[in-house]
Short mmCIF file of C-alpha atoms and ligand atoms in Angstrom, two decimals:
data_model
loop_
_atom_site.label_atom_id
_atom_site.label_comp_id
_atom_site.label_asym_id
_atom_site.label_seq_id
_atom_site.Cartn_x
_atom_site.Cartn_y
_atom_site.Cartn_z
CA MET A 1 21.68 -4.36 31.20
CA ALA A 2 20.43 -7.82 30.20
CA ARG A 3 22.54 -10.97 30.23
CA GLY A 4 21.95 -14.38 28.84
CA THR A 5 23.38 -17.60 27.52
CA VAL A 6 22.82 -19.45 24.27
CA ARG A 7 23.76 -22.99 23.23
CA SER A 8 25.75 -23.14 20.03
CA ARG A 9 24.70 -25.86 17.56
CA ASP A 10 27.52 -28.11 18.84
CA GLY A 11 26.79 -27.54 22.52
CA ALA A 12 29.07 -24.70 23.64
CA LEU A 13 27.48 -22.27 26.07
CA LEU A 14 27.82 -18.69 24.81
CA ALA A 15 27.43 -15.89 27.35
CA TYR A 16 26.46 -12.39 26.28
CA GLU A 17 25.15 -9.15 27.67
CA GLU A 18 23.42 -6.24 26.09
CA ALA A 19 22.29 -2.66 26.61
CA GLY A 20 20.16 -0.12 24.75
CA SER A 21 17.71 -0.53 21.90
CA GLY A 22 17.66 -0.14 18.14
CA PHE A 23 19.66 -1.73 15.34
CA PRO A 24 22.15 -4.10 17.01
CA LEU A 25 25.91 -3.60 17.25
CA LEU A 26 27.74 -6.81 18.15
CA LEU A 27 31.13 -6.45 19.88
CA VAL A 28 33.75 -9.22 19.67
CA HIS A 29 36.74 -9.18 22.03
CA GLY A 30 40.43 -9.89 21.35
CA PHE A 31 42.95 -12.49 22.47
CA PRO A 32 43.07 -13.77 25.22
CA LEU A 33 40.40 -11.55 26.71
CA ASN A 34 36.63 -11.63 27.15
CA ARG A 35 33.57 -9.40 26.95
CA ARG A 36 34.53 -7.50 30.11
CA MET A 37 36.74 -5.38 27.86
CA TRP A 38 33.53 -3.84 26.45
CA ALA A 39 31.89 -2.80 29.76
CA LYS A 40 32.42 0.94 29.21
CA GLN A 41 31.31 0.68 25.57
CA LEU A 42 28.07 -1.05 26.55
CA SER A 43 27.15 1.97 28.61
CA LEU A 44 28.54 4.65 26.26
CA LEU A 45 27.33 3.25 22.94
CA GLY A 46 24.24 1.68 24.53
CA ARG A 47 22.81 5.17 25.03
CA GLY A 48 22.06 5.44 21.33
CA ARG A 49 21.60 1.89 20.10
CA ARG A 50 21.38 -1.77 21.04
CA VAL A 51 24.85 -3.09 21.90
CA ILE A 52 25.61 -6.76 22.48
CA ALA A 53 28.94 -8.09 23.80
CA VAL A 54 29.64 -11.82 23.61
CA ASP A 55 32.24 -14.11 25.17
CA LEU A 56 33.72 -16.25 22.39
CA ARG A 57 33.53 -19.97 23.19
CA GLY A 58 35.89 -20.93 26.00
CA HIS A 59 36.40 -17.29 27.05
CA GLY A 60 34.93 -15.42 30.01
CA GLU A 61 31.68 -17.13 30.97
CA SER A 62 31.36 -19.12 27.73
CA SER A 63 32.24 -22.80 27.61
CA VAL A 64 33.47 -25.27 25.03
CA PRO A 65 31.24 -28.24 24.11
CA PRO A 66 31.28 -30.93 26.80
CA GLY A 67 33.80 -33.70 26.24
CA VAL A 68 35.98 -31.64 23.88
CA SER A 69 39.46 -31.56 25.36
CA PRO A 70 41.68 -29.87 24.47
CA PRO A 71 39.47 -27.45 22.54
CA SER A 72 40.19 -26.63 18.92
CA PHE A 73 39.06 -23.34 17.40
CA SER A 74 38.99 -21.56 14.07
CA MET A 75 37.88 -18.09 13.11
CA GLU A 76 35.06 -19.76 11.12
CA LEU A 77 33.89 -21.64 14.19
CA PHE A 78 33.82 -18.44 16.26
CA ALA A 79 31.90 -16.79 13.39
CA ARG A 80 29.39 -19.64 13.34
CA ASP A 81 28.83 -19.10 17.06
CA LEU A 82 27.98 -15.46 16.33
CA ALA A 83 25.42 -16.66 13.78
CA ASP A 84 23.94 -19.02 16.41
CA LEU A 85 23.72 -16.12 18.87
CA MET A 86 22.00 -13.98 16.25
CA ASP A 87 19.52 -16.75 15.46
CA PHE A 88 18.72 -17.08 19.16
CA LEU A 89 18.18 -13.33 19.48
CA GLY A 90 16.15 -13.23 16.26
CA LEU A 91 18.57 -10.88 14.49
CA ASP A 92 18.81 -10.91 10.70
CA GLY A 93 21.48 -8.23 10.43
CA ILE A 94 24.04 -6.47 12.61
CA ASP A 95 26.73 -3.87 12.70
CA LEU A 96 29.71 -6.03 13.58
CA CYS A 97 32.73 -4.78 15.51
CA GLY A 98 35.73 -6.98 16.23
CA LEU A 99 38.90 -5.94 18.00
CA SER A 100 42.15 -7.61 17.02
CA MET A 101 41.39 -11.38 17.09
CA GLY A 102 37.75 -10.27 17.20
CA GLY A 103 38.49 -8.49 13.91
CA TYR A 104 39.68 -11.76 12.40
CA VAL A 105 36.41 -13.31 13.61
CA ALA A 106 34.47 -10.42 12.04
CA MET A 107 36.23 -11.04 8.71
CA ALA A 108 35.41 -14.75 8.92
CA PHE A 109 31.78 -13.80 9.65
CA LEU A 110 31.70 -11.54 6.61
CA ARG A 111 33.08 -14.39 4.51
CA SER A 112 30.43 -16.88 5.70
CA TYR A 113 27.40 -14.63 6.26
CA PRO A 114 27.80 -11.50 4.08
CA GLU A 115 24.03 -10.94 3.95
CA ARG A 116 23.89 -10.54 7.74
CA VAL A 117 26.44 -7.70 7.94
CA ARG A 118 25.13 -4.14 7.63
CA SER A 119 28.50 -2.60 8.45
CA LEU A 120 31.87 -3.61 9.83
CA ILE A 121 34.10 -1.96 12.41
CA LEU A 122 37.63 -3.28 12.33
CA ALA A 123 39.36 -2.24 15.53
CA SER A 124 43.08 -2.70 16.23
CA THR A 125 43.29 -5.48 13.69
CA ARG A 126 44.82 -6.48 10.37
CA ALA A 127 43.63 -8.13 7.15
CA THR A 128 46.80 -10.02 6.29
CA ALA A 129 47.52 -13.62 7.28
CA ASP A 130 50.53 -14.37 9.49
CA PRO A 131 53.91 -14.62 7.74
CA PRO A 132 55.82 -17.88 8.43
CA GLU A 133 57.69 -16.38 11.40
CA GLY A 134 54.36 -15.17 12.80
CA VAL A 135 52.95 -18.70 12.55
CA GLU A 136 56.02 -19.98 14.40
CA ALA A 137 55.55 -17.36 17.11
CA ARG A 138 51.89 -18.41 17.56
CA ARG A 139 52.96 -22.05 17.95
CA ALA A 140 55.55 -20.98 20.50
CA VAL A 141 52.88 -19.06 22.47
CA ALA A 142 50.59 -22.13 22.41
CA GLU A 143 53.38 -24.40 23.65
CA ARG A 144 54.49 -21.94 26.27
CA VAL A 145 51.10 -21.41 27.85
CA MET A 146 50.42 -25.15 27.87
CA ALA A 147 53.75 -25.70 29.66
CA GLU A 148 53.75 -22.69 31.99
CA GLY A 149 50.18 -21.42 32.32
CA MET A 150 49.02 -17.84 31.79
CA GLU A 151 50.99 -15.90 34.45
CA GLY A 152 54.04 -15.10 32.34
CA LEU A 153 51.98 -14.20 29.28
CA ALA A 154 49.73 -11.93 31.36
CA ARG A 155 52.73 -10.10 32.82
CA GLU A 156 54.50 -9.63 29.49
CA MET A 157 51.53 -9.02 27.26
CA THR A 158 49.66 -6.43 29.34
CA PRO A 159 52.18 -3.57 28.91
CA ARG A 160 52.45 -4.35 25.19
CA LEU A 161 48.68 -4.12 24.79
CA LEU A 162 48.44 -0.68 26.36
CA GLY A 163 49.72 2.74 25.40
CA PRO A 164 51.83 4.82 27.77
CA GLU A 165 48.83 6.74 29.14
CA ALA A 166 46.66 3.76 30.12
CA PRO A 167 45.34 4.08 33.69
CA ARG A 168 46.45 1.51 36.23
CA GLU A 169 42.99 0.03 36.71
CA VAL A 170 42.83 -0.71 32.99
CA ALA A 171 46.16 -2.57 33.18
CA GLU A 172 44.86 -4.50 36.18
CA LEU A 173 41.67 -5.50 34.38
CA VAL A 174 43.57 -6.61 31.27
CA GLU A 175 46.02 -8.66 33.31
CA GLU A 176 43.15 -10.24 35.22
CA MET A 177 41.35 -11.19 32.00
CA ILE A 178 44.49 -12.79 30.56
CA ARG A 179 45.31 -14.64 33.78
CA GLY A 180 41.72 -15.88 34.01
CA THR A 181 41.75 -17.41 30.52
CA ARG A 182 42.35 -21.16 30.57
CA ARG A 183 45.66 -22.18 29.03
CA GLU A 184 43.99 -24.62 26.63
CA VAL A 185 41.78 -21.82 25.36
CA ALA A 186 44.66 -19.39 24.81
CA ALA A 187 46.63 -22.13 23.03
CA ALA A 188 43.65 -22.95 20.78
CA ASP A 189 43.20 -19.23 20.01
CA SER A 190 46.82 -18.88 19.07
CA LEU A 191 46.74 -21.85 16.67
CA ALA A 192 43.44 -20.67 15.19
CA MET A 193 44.87 -17.20 14.52
CA ALA A 194 47.91 -18.79 12.87
CA ALA A 195 45.61 -20.63 10.45
CA ARG A 196 43.50 -17.64 9.41
CA PRO A 197 43.50 -16.66 5.73
CA ASP A 198 44.39 -13.32 4.17
CA SER A 199 41.23 -11.19 4.03
CA ARG A 200 42.35 -8.22 1.90
CA GLU A 201 40.40 -9.29 -1.18
CA LEU A 202 37.33 -10.09 0.89
CA LEU A 203 37.35 -6.60 2.41
CA ALA A 204 38.13 -4.83 -0.86
CA ARG A 205 34.94 -6.22 -2.42
CA ALA A 206 32.81 -6.35 0.75
CA GLY A 207 30.44 -3.62 -0.44
CA VAL A 208 29.36 -2.66 3.09
CA PRO A 209 30.39 0.45 5.05
CA ILE A 210 33.64 -0.23 6.93
CA LEU A 211 35.30 1.75 9.70
CA VAL A 212 38.94 0.99 10.46
CA ILE A 213 39.77 2.34 13.91
CA HIS A 214 43.16 2.11 15.58
CA GLY A 215 45.21 3.41 18.49
CA ALA A 216 48.08 5.73 17.50
CA GLU A 217 50.41 3.96 19.95
CA ASP A 218 49.48 0.36 19.10
CA ALA A 219 52.64 -1.71 19.67
CA LEU A 220 51.12 -4.97 18.39
CA VAL A 221 49.64 -3.85 15.08
CA PRO A 222 51.37 -0.67 13.88
CA VAL A 223 48.93 2.08 12.93
CA GLU A 224 50.50 2.23 9.45
CA GLN A 225 49.36 -1.34 8.82
CA ALA A 226 45.79 -0.35 9.68
CA ARG A 227 46.04 2.69 7.43
CA ALA A 228 47.18 0.45 4.56
CA MET A 229 44.27 -1.91 5.25
CA ALA A 230 41.82 0.99 5.09
CA GLU A 231 43.36 2.32 1.88
CA ASN A 232 42.77 -1.06 0.30
CA ILE A 233 39.02 -0.92 1.09
CA PRO A 234 37.11 1.38 -1.28
CA GLY A 235 34.96 3.88 0.62
CA SER A 236 36.18 2.88 4.07
CA LEU A 237 36.72 5.36 6.89
CA PHE A 238 39.91 5.44 8.92
CA ARG A 239 40.09 6.89 12.44
CA VAL A 240 43.11 7.06 14.73
CA ILE A 241 42.66 7.38 18.49
CA PRO A 242 45.54 9.48 19.85
CA GLY A 243 47.42 8.29 22.94
CA ALA A 244 45.89 4.78 22.90
CA GLY A 245 47.61 1.46 22.33
CA HIS A 246 46.03 -1.81 21.19
CA LEU A 247 42.91 -1.47 23.38
CA PRO A 248 41.41 2.01 22.74
CA PRO A 249 37.88 0.98 23.85
CA LEU A 250 39.41 0.62 27.35
CA GLU A 251 42.18 3.20 27.16
CA ALA A 252 40.25 6.08 25.58
CA PRO A 253 36.62 4.93 25.94
CA GLU A 254 34.92 8.26 25.21
CA ALA A 255 36.99 9.06 22.11
CA TRP A 256 36.55 5.53 20.78
CA ALA A 257 32.79 5.50 21.43
CA GLU A 258 32.43 8.89 19.80
CA ALA A 259 34.19 7.76 16.61
CA VAL A 260 32.21 4.52 16.44
CA GLY A 261 28.94 6.27 17.30
CA ALA A 262 29.51 8.88 14.57
CA PHE A 263 30.19 6.15 12.00
CA LEU A 264 27.05 4.23 12.99
CA SER A 265 24.86 7.33 13.06
CA GLY A 266 25.93 8.04 9.50
CA LEU A 267 24.42 4.71 8.41
CA GLY A 268 20.93 5.93 9.20
C1 MLT B 301 44.59 -9.75 19.90
O1 MLT B 301 44.80 -8.72 20.56
O2 MLT B 301 43.45 -10.22 19.71
C2 MLT B 301 45.78 -10.48 19.35
O3 MLT B 301 46.93 -10.09 20.01
C3 MLT B 301 45.88 -10.28 17.90
C4 MLT B 301 47.06 -10.91 17.30
O4 MLT B 301 47.94 -11.44 18.01
O5 MLT B 301 47.13 -10.91 16.07
#
């Protein structure tokens, strides 16, 4: 397993790790997590291909540019960081997988760099923008974490992220990732998600293979919403992972890797 860091064009340090060889699959984590959520997938999927997991700026071992305080993010900025990482690694194209907020980043990447996307895996995510009450809720989360820190959010969010069958060590890891995220970063994520555009049209005319993959017990993004997203994308595949909540790559790693591996193998 190789690890490294890259400087983004505006000076953020981006940490990544990778396993395997072949056409690259880039994995993008959700909110307010980091690349540790992909550890099992690096070993499972890395058996058959090159898999790269990155910490978005500010998350995990990645930093924000020096002197920028508090940080301000957008899905486009995260997407530009992925392009900088690809340039550093000498990659023209990728299979791109984003989970939840990572899915919003993947959509932003497709919008800005369509020629660099061979296929897209949209995991536990949605294509719609937030409705007004959703935007309000994001602002409230940003204000709350700035006032109180991450403890309360970690305690409340962890059970909502996981399905009823999630093992205890998975819950512990998720809670640890949330607690370890800096409050300014979580607040900036929340405001950036609130500002994201609707991507349904973008996906409908993407013209690349797309897999929509979702946990049957997802309490954050109902599986029916993912099904509707897939139905709106001509030629897309839709897979449901039984028994898993919002984080199937952690909750049902083998089943999730098998579905993603089968999709990627079909691309040749
Ligand atoms: C995530 O898991 O990345 C976020 O919870 C997604 C969201 O809130 O829309």
